[in-house]
Coordinates of C-alpha atoms in Angstrom, one line a residue:
M1 CA 0.0 0.1 -0.1
S2 CA 1.3 3.5 -0.9
Q3 CA -0.6 4.9 2.0
S4 CA 1.0 4.5 5.5
S5 CA -0.1 1.6 7.8
E6 CA -0.2 4.3 10.5
K7 CA -3.3 5.8 8.7
Y8 CA -4.9 2.4 7.8
K9 CA -4.3 0.3 10.9
I10 CA -6.7 -2.5 9.9
L11 CA -6.8 -2.1 6.3
H12 CA -3.0 -2.6 5.8
K13 CA -3.4 -6.0 7.4
I14 CA -6.2 -7.2 5.2
N15 CA -4.6 -9.4 2.3
G16 CA -7.7 -11.5 1.6
P17 CA -11.2 -12.3 2.9
G18 CA -9.7 -14.6 5.5
D19 CA -8.4 -11.6 7.3
V20 CA -11.8 -9.9 7.1
Q21 CA -13.5 -13.0 8.7
K22 CA -11.4 -12.7 11.9
L23 CA -12.5 -9.1 12.7
T24 CA -14.9 -8.1 15.4
H25 CA -18.0 -6.0 14.6
E26 CA -16.3 -2.9 16.0
Q27 CA -13.1 -3.6 13.9
L28 CA -15.4 -3.8 10.9
C29 CA -16.7 -0.5 11.4
I30 CA -13.2 0.8 11.4
L31 CA -12.3 -1.2 8.3
C32 CA -15.3 0.4 6.4
D33 CA -13.9 3.9 7.1
E34 CA -10.5 2.9 6.0
V35 CA -11.7 1.4 2.9
R36 CA -13.8 4.4 2.0
D37 CA -10.7 6.8 2.7
F38 CA -8.5 4.5 0.6
L39 CA -10.9 4.4 -2.3
I40 CA -11.2 8.3 -2.4
E41 CA -7.5 8.8 -2.3
S42 CA -6.8 6.1 -5.0
V43 CA -9.6 7.2 -7.4
A44 CA -8.7 10.7 -6.9
R45 CA -5.3 9.9 -8.5
T46 CA -6.4 7.3 -11.2
G47 CA -9.9 8.2 -12.0
G48 CA -12.6 5.4 -12.3
H49 CA -16.0 4.5 -11.1
F50 CA -16.6 6.4 -7.9
G51 CA -20.0 6.9 -6.4
S52 CA -21.3 3.4 -6.6
N53 CA -18.2 2.1 -4.9
L54 CA -18.5 4.4 -2.0
G55 CA -22.0 3.3 -1.6
V56 CA -21.4 -0.4 -1.3
V57 CA -18.5 -0.4 1.1
E58 CA -20.3 -1.7 4.2
L59 CA -22.0 -4.4 2.1
T60 CA -18.8 -5.6 0.6
V61 CA -17.1 -5.7 4.0
A62 CA -19.9 -7.6 5.5
L63 CA -20.1 -10.2 2.5
H64 CA -16.4 -11.0 3.0
H65 CA -16.8 -11.2 6.8
V66 CA -19.7 -13.7 6.5
F67 CA -18.9 -15.7 3.2
N68 CA -15.8 -17.5 2.3
S69 CA -14.7 -16.4 -1.0
P70 CA -13.6 -17.9 -3.4
R71 CA -15.5 -21.0 -2.4
D72 CA -18.5 -19.1 -1.9
K73 CA -19.3 -17.2 -5.2
I74 CA -20.0 -13.5 -5.0
I75 CA -21.4 -12.2 -8.4
W76 CA -21.4 -8.5 -8.9
D77 CA -23.8 -7.0 -11.3
V78 CA -22.4 -4.5 -13.8
G79 CA -19.0 -4.1 -11.8
H80 CA -19.4 -0.5 -11.0
Q81 CA -19.5 -1.6 -7.4
A82 CA -16.5 -4.0 -7.3
Y83 CA -13.5 -1.6 -6.1
P84 CA -14.0 -2.4 -2.5
H85 CA -14.2 -6.1 -3.4
K86 CA -10.9 -5.7 -5.3
I87 CA -9.5 -3.9 -2.3
L88 CA -10.4 -6.7 0.1
T89 CA -9.4 -9.6 -2.0
G90 CA -5.6 -9.1 -2.3
R91 CA -5.5 -6.2 -4.9
K92 CA -5.4 -3.1 -2.9
D93 CA -1.7 -2.4 -3.7
Y94 CA -2.7 -2.5 -7.5
L95 CA -5.8 -0.3 -7.3
C96 CA -3.7 2.5 -8.4
T97 CA -3.3 0.9 -11.8
I98 CA -7.1 0.3 -12.4
R99 CA -8.2 1.1 -15.9
Q100 CA -4.4 1.6 -17.0
K101 CA -2.7 -0.4 -19.6
D102 CA -1.4 -3.6 -17.9
G103 CA -3.2 -2.7 -14.7
L104 CA -6.3 -4.0 -13.0
S105 CA -9.5 -4.3 -15.0
P106 CA -12.2 -1.8 -14.3
F107 CA -14.6 -4.7 -13.7
P108 CA -14.5 -8.1 -12.1
K109 CA -12.5 -10.6 -14.4
R110 CA -12.1 -14.2 -13.9
E111 CA -8.6 -14.2 -15.2
E112 CA -7.5 -11.5 -12.8
S113 CA -8.6 -13.1 -9.4
D114 CA -10.2 -16.5 -8.2
H115 CA -12.3 -14.1 -6.2
D116 CA -14.0 -12.7 -9.3
A117 CA -16.5 -15.4 -9.7
F118 CA -18.1 -14.2 -12.9
G119 CA -16.8 -11.6 -15.4
V120 CA -19.0 -8.5 -15.9
G121 CA -19.3 -5.1 -17.5
H122 CA -22.8 -5.1 -18.8
S123 CA -25.8 -5.0 -16.7
T124 CA -28.4 -7.4 -15.3
T125 CA -26.3 -10.6 -15.5
S126 CA -25.7 -11.5 -11.9
I127 CA -28.9 -13.4 -11.0
S128 CA -28.7 -15.5 -14.2
A129 CA -25.0 -16.4 -13.4
A130 CA -25.8 -17.1 -9.8
V131 CA -28.7 -19.4 -10.7
G132 CA -26.5 -21.3 -13.2
M133 CA -23.7 -21.7 -10.7
A134 CA -26.0 -22.9 -8.0
L135 CA -27.5 -25.5 -10.2
A136 CA -24.1 -26.6 -11.5
S137 CA -22.5 -26.7 -8.0
K138 CA -21.6 -30.1 -6.8
D139 CA -20.3 -28.6 -3.4
K140 CA -23.3 -28.5 -1.2
K141 CA -21.3 -26.0 1.1
E142 CA -20.8 -23.5 -1.8
K143 CA -22.9 -20.5 -1.4
H144 CA -24.1 -18.1 -4.5
I145 CA -24.9 -14.6 -3.9
A146 CA -25.8 -12.1 -6.6
V147 CA -25.3 -8.4 -5.8
I148 CA -27.5 -6.4 -8.1
G149 CA -28.0 -2.8 -8.1
D150 CA -26.9 0.6 -9.7
G151 CA -30.2 0.4 -11.8
A152 CA -29.7 -3.1 -13.0
L153 CA -33.1 -4.0 -11.8
T154 CA -34.6 -2.1 -14.6
G155 CA -33.4 -4.7 -17.0
G156 CA -35.6 -7.5 -18.3
M157 CA -32.9 -10.1 -18.0
A158 CA -33.1 -9.8 -14.2
F159 CA -36.6 -10.5 -14.1
E160 CA -36.1 -13.6 -16.3
A161 CA -33.6 -14.8 -13.9
L162 CA -35.9 -14.1 -10.9
N163 CA -38.6 -16.0 -12.6
H164 CA -36.5 -19.1 -13.2
A165 CA -34.9 -19.1 -9.8
G166 CA -38.3 -18.9 -8.0
D167 CA -39.5 -21.8 -10.2
V168 CA -36.6 -24.2 -9.6
M169 CA -36.1 -23.0 -6.0
A170 CA -32.5 -22.2 -6.9
D171 CA -30.3 -22.0 -3.7
V172 CA -29.2 -18.3 -4.2
L173 CA -29.1 -15.1 -2.3
V174 CA -30.0 -12.0 -4.2
V175 CA -29.0 -8.8 -2.5
L176 CA -30.6 -5.6 -4.0
N177 CA -28.3 -2.7 -3.4
D178 CA -31.0 0.0 -3.8
N179 CA -29.4 3.4 -4.3
K180 CA -32.0 4.8 -6.5
M181 CA -29.4 5.4 -9.2
S182 CA -28.0 3.8 -12.2
I183 CA -25.5 6.5 -13.7
S184 CA -28.6 8.9 -13.7
P185 CA -31.5 8.7 -11.2
N186 CA -33.4 5.5 -11.8
V187 CA -36.6 5.4 -13.9
G188 CA -39.5 3.1 -14.4
A189 CA -42.3 1.4 -12.4
M190 CA -39.9 -0.9 -10.5
H191 CA -38.0 2.0 -9.1
K192 CA -41.5 3.5 -7.9
Y193 CA -42.5 0.1 -6.4
L194 CA -39.2 -0.1 -4.4
T195 CA -39.8 3.5 -3.3
R196 CA -43.4 2.6 -2.1
L197 CA -41.9 -0.5 -0.2
I198 CA -39.5 1.6 1.7
S199 CA -42.0 4.4 2.6
S200 CA -45.1 2.3 3.5
R201 CA -46.2 1.7 7.0
R202 CA -46.5 -1.9 6.5
F203 CA -42.9 -2.2 5.4
Q204 CA -41.6 -0.1 8.3
R205 CA -43.1 -2.8 10.4
L206 CA -41.6 -5.6 8.3
R207 CA -38.4 -3.8 8.3
K208 CA -38.3 -4.0 12.1
E209 CA -39.6 -7.5 12.1
S210 CA -36.9 -8.7 9.6
K211 CA -34.2 -6.9 11.7
D212 CA -35.4 -8.5 14.8
L213 CA -35.7 -12.0 13.2
L214 CA -32.5 -11.9 11.4
S215 CA -30.4 -10.6 14.3
R216 CA -31.5 -13.6 16.5
K217 CA -29.1 -16.4 16.5
S218 CA -29.8 -20.1 16.6
P219 CA -33.7 -20.1 16.3
T220 CA -33.4 -17.9 13.2
I221 CA -32.5 -20.6 10.7
H222 CA -35.4 -22.8 11.7
E223 CA -37.8 -20.0 11.6
L224 CA -36.6 -18.9 8.2
A225 CA -36.7 -22.3 6.8
R226 CA -40.2 -22.9 8.1
K227 CA -41.2 -19.6 6.5
T228 CA -39.7 -20.7 3.2
E229 CA -41.4 -24.1 3.2
L230 CA -44.7 -22.3 3.9
Y231 CA -44.3 -20.0 0.9
A232 CA -43.4 -23.1 -1.3
K233 CA -46.6 -24.8 -0.3
G234 CA -48.8 -21.9 -0.8
M235 CA -49.6 -21.8 2.9
L236 CA -48.5 -18.2 3.5
T237 CA -49.7 -15.4 1.4
P238 CA -46.8 -13.5 -0.3
G239 CA -46.6 -9.7 0.4
T240 CA -44.1 -8.5 -2.2
L241 CA -43.5 -9.0 -5.9
F242 CA -40.3 -11.0 -5.0
E243 CA -42.3 -13.2 -2.7
E244 CA -44.7 -13.9 -5.5
L245 CA -42.0 -15.2 -7.5
G246 CA -40.9 -17.6 -4.9
F247 CA -38.2 -15.7 -2.9
L248 CA -38.1 -15.3 0.8
Y249 CA -38.0 -11.5 1.1
F250 CA -36.2 -9.6 3.9
G251 CA -35.8 -5.8 4.1
P252 CA -35.5 -3.0 3.4
I253 CA -32.6 -2.6 5.8
D254 CA -29.8 0.1 6.2
G255 CA -27.0 -0.8 3.8
H256 CA -24.5 1.4 5.8
D257 CA -25.0 -0.4 9.2
V258 CA -22.2 -3.1 8.9
K259 CA -23.0 -4.8 12.1
T260 CA -26.6 -5.4 11.2
L261 CA -25.5 -6.5 7.7
A262 CA -23.0 -9.0 9.0
E263 CA -25.8 -10.4 11.3
V264 CA -28.4 -10.6 8.7
L265 CA -26.0 -12.3 6.0
H266 CA -24.8 -14.7 8.8
N267 CA -28.3 -15.9 9.5
L268 CA -29.4 -16.0 5.8
K269 CA -26.2 -17.9 5.0
D270 CA -27.5 -21.4 5.7
I271 CA -31.0 -21.0 4.5
K272 CA -31.8 -23.1 1.4
G273 CA -33.7 -21.9 -1.7
P274 CA -34.1 -18.4 -3.2
R275 CA -33.7 -15.5 -0.9
F276 CA -34.0 -11.8 -1.5
L277 CA -32.4 -9.2 0.8
H278 CA -33.2 -5.6 0.1
I279 CA -30.7 -3.1 1.4
V280 CA -30.8 0.7 1.1
T281 CA -27.7 2.7 0.3
T282 CA -26.5 6.0 -0.6
K283 CA -24.5 6.4 -3.8
G284 CA -21.3 8.5 -3.0
K285 CA -21.7 7.7 0.7
G286 CA -19.0 9.3 2.9
Y287 CA -17.8 11.8 0.3
I288 CA -19.7 15.1 0.3
H289 CA -19.0 16.1 -3.2
A290 CA -20.2 12.7 -4.7
K291 CA -23.4 12.8 -2.6
N292 CA -24.2 16.2 -3.9
D293 CA -23.5 15.2 -7.7
R294 CA -24.0 11.7 -7.7
T295 CA -24.5 11.7 -11.6
S296 CA -21.2 13.3 -12.6
L297 CA -19.3 11.5 -9.9
H298 CA -20.5 8.1 -11.0
A299 CA -17.3 7.7 -13.0
V300 CA -14.4 10.3 -12.7
G301 CA -11.1 11.2 -14.0
P302 CA -8.4 12.2 -11.5
F303 CA -9.6 14.9 -9.1
D304 CA -8.7 16.8 -5.9
P305 CA -10.1 14.7 -3.0
Q306 CA -10.5 17.8 -0.9
T307 CA -12.7 19.8 -3.3
G308 CA -14.0 17.2 -5.7
E309 CA -12.7 19.4 -8.6
K310 CA -11.2 17.6 -11.6
S311 CA -7.4 17.7 -11.8
D312 CA -7.5 18.8 -15.6
Q313 CA -9.5 21.9 -15.8
K314 CA -8.4 22.7 -19.4
K315 CA -11.1 23.2 -22.0
K316 CA -11.7 19.8 -23.6
N317 CA -11.8 19.5 -27.4
K318 CA -15.1 19.0 -29.0
T319 CA -16.1 15.4 -29.2
Y320 CA -18.5 13.4 -31.6
T321 CA -20.9 13.1 -28.7
D322 CA -21.0 16.9 -28.4
V323 CA -21.9 17.2 -32.1
F324 CA -24.8 14.7 -31.6
A325 CA -25.9 16.5 -28.5
Q326 CA -26.0 19.7 -30.6
W327 CA -27.6 18.2 -33.7
V328 CA -30.5 16.4 -31.9
C329 CA -31.7 19.6 -30.2
E330 CA -31.5 21.5 -33.5
A331 CA -33.3 18.7 -35.3
A332 CA -36.0 18.4 -32.6
K333 CA -36.7 22.3 -33.0
K334 CA -37.2 21.8 -36.7
D335 CA -39.3 18.5 -36.5
K336 CA -41.7 17.7 -33.9
R337 CA -41.8 14.1 -34.9
L338 CA -38.3 13.6 -33.5
H339 CA -38.3 11.4 -30.3
A340 CA -34.9 10.4 -28.6
I341 CA -34.6 7.2 -26.7
T342 CA -31.7 6.0 -24.4
P343 CA -31.3 2.9 -22.3
A344 CA -30.1 4.6 -19.1
M345 CA -27.2 6.6 -20.8
L346 CA -28.8 10.1 -20.7
E347 CA -25.4 12.0 -20.0
G348 CA -23.1 9.5 -21.8
S349 CA -25.1 9.7 -25.1
G350 CA -25.3 13.5 -24.9
L351 CA -29.1 13.9 -24.4
K352 CA -29.1 15.9 -21.2
E353 CA -29.8 19.2 -23.0
F354 CA -32.4 17.5 -25.1
H355 CA -34.2 16.1 -22.0
Q356 CA -34.2 19.7 -20.6
K357 CA -35.8 21.2 -23.7
Y358 CA -37.9 18.4 -24.9
S359 CA -38.7 16.1 -21.9
E360 CA -42.0 15.0 -23.5
R361 CA -40.0 13.6 -26.4
H362 CA -37.3 12.0 -24.5
H363 CA -37.6 8.4 -23.3
D364 CA -35.2 6.8 -20.9
V365 CA -36.3 3.3 -20.6
G366 CA -33.7 2.1 -18.1
I367 CA -31.1 -0.5 -18.6
A368 CA -33.4 -2.3 -21.1
E369 CA -31.7 -2.2 -24.6
Q370 CA -34.0 -4.8 -26.0
H371 CA -37.0 -2.9 -25.0
A372 CA -35.4 0.4 -26.4
V373 CA -35.0 -0.8 -29.9
T374 CA -38.6 -2.5 -30.0
F375 CA -40.2 0.5 -28.4
A376 CA -38.6 2.6 -31.2
A377 CA -39.9 0.4 -33.9
G378 CA -43.5 0.8 -32.2
L379 CA -43.1 4.6 -32.3
A380 CA -42.0 4.5 -35.9
T381 CA -45.2 2.7 -36.9
G382 CA -47.2 5.7 -35.4
G383 CA -45.4 8.3 -37.6
V384 CA -42.8 9.2 -34.9
K385 CA -39.2 9.6 -36.0
P386 CA -37.2 7.9 -33.3
V387 CA -33.6 8.3 -32.7
V388 CA -32.0 5.7 -30.4
A389 CA -28.9 6.9 -28.8
I390 CA -27.0 4.0 -27.7
Y391 CA -23.4 2.7 -27.2
S392 CA -22.1 0.1 -29.7
T393 CA -21.3 -2.4 -27.0
F394 CA -24.9 -2.1 -25.7
L395 CA -26.6 -2.4 -29.0
Q396 CA -25.3 -5.9 -29.1
R397 CA -27.8 -6.7 -26.5
A398 CA -30.7 -5.8 -28.7
Y399 CA -29.5 -7.5 -31.9
D400 CA -32.6 -9.7 -32.5
Q401 CA -34.9 -6.7 -31.9
L402 CA -32.9 -4.6 -34.4
I403 CA -33.1 -7.4 -37.1
H404 CA -36.7 -8.7 -36.3
D405 CA -38.5 -5.5 -35.2
V406 CA -36.7 -2.7 -37.1
A407 CA -35.0 -4.0 -40.1
L408 CA -37.3 -6.7 -41.3
Q409 CA -40.3 -4.4 -41.3
N410 CA -38.0 -1.6 -42.8
L411 CA -39.0 0.8 -40.1
D412 CA -37.9 4.4 -39.9
V413 CA -35.5 4.1 -37.1
M414 CA -32.2 6.0 -36.8
F415 CA -29.4 4.7 -34.5
A416 CA -26.8 7.2 -33.1
I417 CA -24.2 4.7 -32.1
D418 CA -21.6 6.3 -29.7
R419 CA -18.5 4.6 -28.3
A420 CA -17.9 2.8 -31.5
G421 CA -14.5 1.2 -32.2
I422 CA -11.9 1.4 -29.1
V423 CA -13.1 3.1 -26.0
G424 CA -9.9 2.7 -23.9
P425 CA -10.0 2.5 -20.2
D426 CA -13.2 0.6 -19.8
G427 CA -11.7 -2.4 -21.7
A428 CA -13.2 -5.2 -23.8
T429 CA -16.6 -5.1 -22.2
H430 CA -17.2 -1.5 -23.4
A431 CA -15.4 -1.7 -26.7
G432 CA -17.5 -1.2 -29.8
S433 CA -15.5 -3.6 -31.9
F434 CA -18.2 -5.4 -33.7
D435 CA -21.0 -3.1 -34.9
L436 CA -19.9 -2.9 -38.5
S437 CA -19.7 -6.6 -38.7
F438 CA -23.0 -7.3 -37.1
L439 CA -24.7 -4.2 -39.0
R440 CA -23.8 -4.6 -42.5
C441 CA -25.2 -8.1 -43.0
I442 CA -28.8 -6.9 -42.1
P443 CA -30.8 -6.0 -45.1
N444 CA -32.4 -2.4 -45.4
M445 CA -29.7 -1.0 -43.1
V446 CA -27.8 2.2 -44.2
I447 CA -24.5 2.5 -42.2
L448 CA -22.3 5.7 -42.1
A449 CA -19.1 6.5 -40.3
P450 CA -18.0 10.2 -40.1
A451 CA -14.3 11.1 -40.5
D452 CA -14.6 14.5 -38.8
L453 CA -17.1 16.6 -36.8
E454 CA -18.7 18.7 -39.5
E455 CA -19.2 15.4 -41.5
S456 CA -20.7 13.8 -38.4
K457 CA -23.4 16.6 -38.2
K458 CA -24.0 16.1 -42.0
M459 CA -24.2 12.4 -41.4
L460 CA -26.6 12.6 -38.6
Q461 CA -29.0 14.7 -40.6
F462 CA -28.8 12.4 -43.7
A463 CA -29.5 9.5 -41.6
Y464 CA -32.4 11.1 -39.9
D465 CA -33.9 12.2 -43.3
H466 CA -33.5 8.8 -44.9
V467 CA -36.5 6.6 -44.9
G468 CA -35.9 3.3 -43.4
P469 CA -33.3 1.9 -40.7
S470 CA -30.1 3.9 -40.6
A471 CA -27.0 4.1 -38.2
V472 CA -24.3 6.7 -37.7
R473 CA -21.4 5.1 -35.7
Y474 CA -18.7 7.5 -34.1
P475 CA -16.0 7.2 -31.5
R476 CA -15.6 8.2 -27.8
C477 CA -13.0 11.0 -28.6
S478 CA -12.5 14.4 -30.0
G479 CA -12.2 14.9 -33.6
Q480 CA -11.0 17.6 -36.1
E481 CA -13.5 20.0 -37.1
Q482 CA -13.1 19.4 -40.8
L483 CA -10.4 17.3 -42.7
K484 CA -8.6 19.0 -45.6
G485 CA -10.8 18.5 -48.8
N486 CA -13.6 16.6 -46.9
T487 CA -16.2 19.2 -48.0
S488 CA -18.7 17.6 -50.3
E489 CA -22.4 16.9 -49.3
I490 CA -23.4 13.5 -48.3
V491 CA -24.8 11.3 -51.1
L492 CA -26.1 7.8 -50.5
G493 CA -23.4 5.3 -51.0
K494 CA -20.8 7.7 -52.2
A495 CA -17.2 8.0 -51.0
M496 CA -14.9 11.0 -51.0
V497 CA -11.3 10.9 -52.6
L498 CA -9.3 13.1 -50.3
R499 CA -5.9 12.7 -52.0
K500 CA -4.5 11.3 -55.1
G501 CA -1.4 9.3 -55.1
K502 CA 0.5 6.3 -56.6
N503 CA 0.5 2.5 -56.3
V504 CA -1.5 2.1 -53.1
V505 CA -5.0 3.3 -52.4
I506 CA -6.1 3.5 -48.8
L507 CA -9.9 3.0 -48.2
A508 CA -10.4 4.5 -44.6
F509 CA -13.6 4.4 -42.6
G510 CA -14.7 6.9 -40.1
A511 CA -12.3 7.7 -37.3
M512 CA -9.3 6.0 -39.1
V513 CA -9.5 8.6 -41.9
D514 CA -7.5 11.4 -40.0
R515 CA -4.5 9.1 -39.2
C516 CA -4.6 7.7 -42.7
M517 CA -4.2 11.2 -44.1
V518 CA -0.9 11.4 -42.5
V519 CA 0.0 8.0 -43.8
A520 CA -1.1 8.8 -47.3
E521 CA 0.9 12.0 -47.3
T522 CA 4.0 10.2 -46.0
M523 CA 3.7 7.3 -48.6
D524 CA 2.2 9.4 -51.6
A525 CA -0.9 7.0 -51.5
T526 CA -4.4 7.8 -52.7
L527 CA -6.8 8.3 -49.7
V528 CA -10.6 7.7 -49.9
N529 CA -12.9 8.6 -47.1
M530 CA -15.3 5.7 -47.7
R531 CA -18.2 7.5 -45.6
F532 CA -20.6 4.4 -46.1
V533 CA -20.0 1.0 -44.9
K534 CA -23.5 0.2 -46.6
P535 CA -24.2 0.7 -49.3
L536 CA -20.7 0.5 -50.3
D537 CA -19.2 2.8 -53.1
T538 CA -18.5 0.0 -55.6
Q539 CA -17.9 2.4 -58.3
V540 CA -14.9 4.3 -56.7
I541 CA -13.3 0.9 -55.9
K542 CA -13.6 -0.3 -59.4
R543 CA -12.3 3.0 -60.8
L544 CA -9.2 3.0 -58.5
C545 CA -8.4 -0.7 -58.9
K546 CA -7.6 0.2 -62.6
T547 CA -4.9 2.5 -61.6
H548 CA -3.4 1.2 -58.3
R549 CA -1.8 -2.2 -57.5
H550 CA -2.7 -2.5 -53.9
I551 CA -5.9 -1.7 -51.9
V552 CA -5.5 -1.2 -48.1
T553 CA -8.5 -0.9 -46.0
V554 CA -8.4 0.6 -42.5
E555 CA -11.1 0.5 -39.9
D556 CA -11.6 0.5 -36.1
N557 CA -13.7 -2.5 -36.1
A558 CA -13.1 -6.3 -36.2
V559 CA -11.4 -7.3 -39.3
M560 CA -13.5 -10.4 -39.5
G561 CA -16.8 -9.4 -41.2
G562 CA -16.0 -5.7 -41.1
A563 CA -15.9 -2.9 -43.7
G564 CA -12.7 -4.4 -45.2
S565 CA -14.6 -7.6 -45.7
A566 CA -17.3 -5.7 -47.7
V567 CA -14.3 -4.4 -50.0
N568 CA -13.1 -8.0 -50.5
E569 CA -16.6 -9.2 -51.6
C570 CA -16.9 -6.3 -54.0
V571 CA -13.5 -7.0 -55.5
L572 CA -14.2 -10.7 -55.8
A573 CA -17.6 -10.3 -57.2
Q574 CA -16.3 -7.9 -60.0
G575 CA -13.4 -10.4 -60.7
I576 CA -10.9 -7.5 -60.3
D577 CA -7.2 -8.5 -60.3
V578 CA -5.9 -6.5 -57.5
R579 CA -4.3 -7.2 -54.0
V580 CA -6.5 -6.3 -51.2
H581 CA -5.2 -5.9 -47.4
N582 CA -7.3 -5.5 -44.6
M583 CA -6.2 -3.6 -41.3
G584 CA -8.5 -3.3 -38.3
L585 CA -9.0 -4.9 -34.8
P586 CA -7.5 -8.4 -34.6
D587 CA -9.5 -11.5 -33.6
V588 CA -8.8 -11.1 -29.8
F589 CA -10.6 -9.2 -27.0
L590 CA -8.4 -6.2 -26.6
T591 CA -7.6 -5.2 -23.0
H592 CA -8.0 -1.7 -21.3
G593 CA -5.7 1.3 -21.6
S594 CA -5.9 4.7 -23.2
R595 CA -7.5 4.8 -26.7
E596 CA -4.1 5.3 -28.4
E597 CA -2.4 2.6 -26.4
V598 CA -5.1 0.0 -27.5
L599 CA -5.1 1.2 -31.1
T600 CA -1.3 0.8 -31.1
D601 CA -1.5 -2.7 -29.7
A602 CA -3.9 -3.5 -32.6
G603 CA -1.4 -2.2 -35.1
L604 CA -3.4 0.9 -36.0
S605 CA -0.9 3.7 -34.9
I606 CA 0.3 5.8 -37.8
E607 CA 3.7 4.2 -37.5
A608 CA 2.4 0.7 -37.6
I609 CA 0.1 1.5 -40.6
I610 CA 2.9 2.9 -42.6
K611 CA 5.2 0.0 -41.6
Q612 CA 2.5 -2.7 -42.7
I613 CA 1.8 -0.8 -46.0
T614 CA 5.6 -0.6 -46.8
K615 CA 5.8 -4.3 -46.3
I616 CA 2.9 -4.9 -48.6
V617 CA 4.3 -2.9 -51.3
K618 CA 7.8 -4.5 -51.1
S619 CA 6.3 -8.1 -51.0

């Protein structure tokens, strides 16, 4: 630990869950304070997910005090809440490397630690994984705990898992960390239902009964087992949705009372069957600046721990997300049919201003990507012009809906796909590596990839005006305002030749165009901004093949099935005798690091592209 052992009198002795299990309840309270202080100091230096981790400190300490990880499987949902878990499972000395190249993963990762029972990054997976593990387990002593929160209970997959677990009486404990937040405040009927549970007189009484029952020692197990048996036989009337689904429900209890949490978890530990523990926490607990601004401090860059101010106060360059944020408001002003949809990514997708100006036309559906897409399809049948603002990696979760509900019916839905290509610090779970591959095979789709900010604005308007399914995919980074020569209007399926050279033609897609401009000027190559992945500009390809020996395609998408593959298909179909070389993301899951570091590892730095093309020309 970089911090002195004098400051962290208990934490510096914690090298694994076994050390936590030995602590008294009084020592657990001290440990919680030290973990929270350590977390604030560490994230202040490195950046990372913050508010959620502060809120889950007591729960994490209690879990590792009661359960025996890694034999007992603690499965975290989303992973936004796993930093304290990493601290207590032998990784505190490496927390300063989190989200950095060759450092700790930002989310639980099986390859990183035996204590990470299930790799996560996307939401609503924990209960499904826990049920599967429980049914597969041959060790009767092994426990399975799913910790779901940060808005994950808005996702349909969580309810599918609850439905299955209650049906098969799976031996799992589901802990709902109810902090009323995902990244933004929670939305939806489930959030309202949980709020009513907490505020109702009946549940104030049940909360006391739960606490009294669960804090008793030996009789508790038999009482709870009997209660579970009565529920299963239909002899006791359920009182909550979770009980209706077959779960033994307890709560809501204070998620920041580590002593009570430890007692409750200890007494629930040996009960068989599906159990549901509802705890209430505060996102950003213990750090006044996080509590006061829980949205922006969900995930942060380096900051001053005393003031909460970000270390880098320089004016940031304009990003593609900024362009979308501006465009969608301007377009909505002109066209009242425009409705914007997001699956719980209001701020990240650039819809905050839109929500403020056009709240009646903004739909945050929660962490429910499948619903978001089919909901958009439904809107489109009624004459609305829906714009689905979604991250590339999250669109993967709604692939069937994209094909079946939008494209098959040729409905007028536009997708603004953010975080396409390499995202950097969040790693493989959040990289938009595959969207060109999985989109371009879908009939009726039109796919555009802007090379600069001005072109991005033009493409967004073009896609919106297009009748039928369309997608504009753009990266999580700043961009040049306008590349040299990239001035023509957007025409369906037409590329733009930016530079004429000799011997080699580079067909670049989207965010790769600017670096390929440097490559082309260095090597005196022809450069084409392809603009469209579908429909592809086959005419420009055929024309340039007559005057060039080599075609090189460059994209920030998986090489397999990507935009370069579309060029290969074109060349083969036309029977053109020319060598085609595809450059893009390799057939591996690229790890976390800065965007430029990851692109370099993928062989897409300017130097690497020049080196590869030089080798191609000489061969």
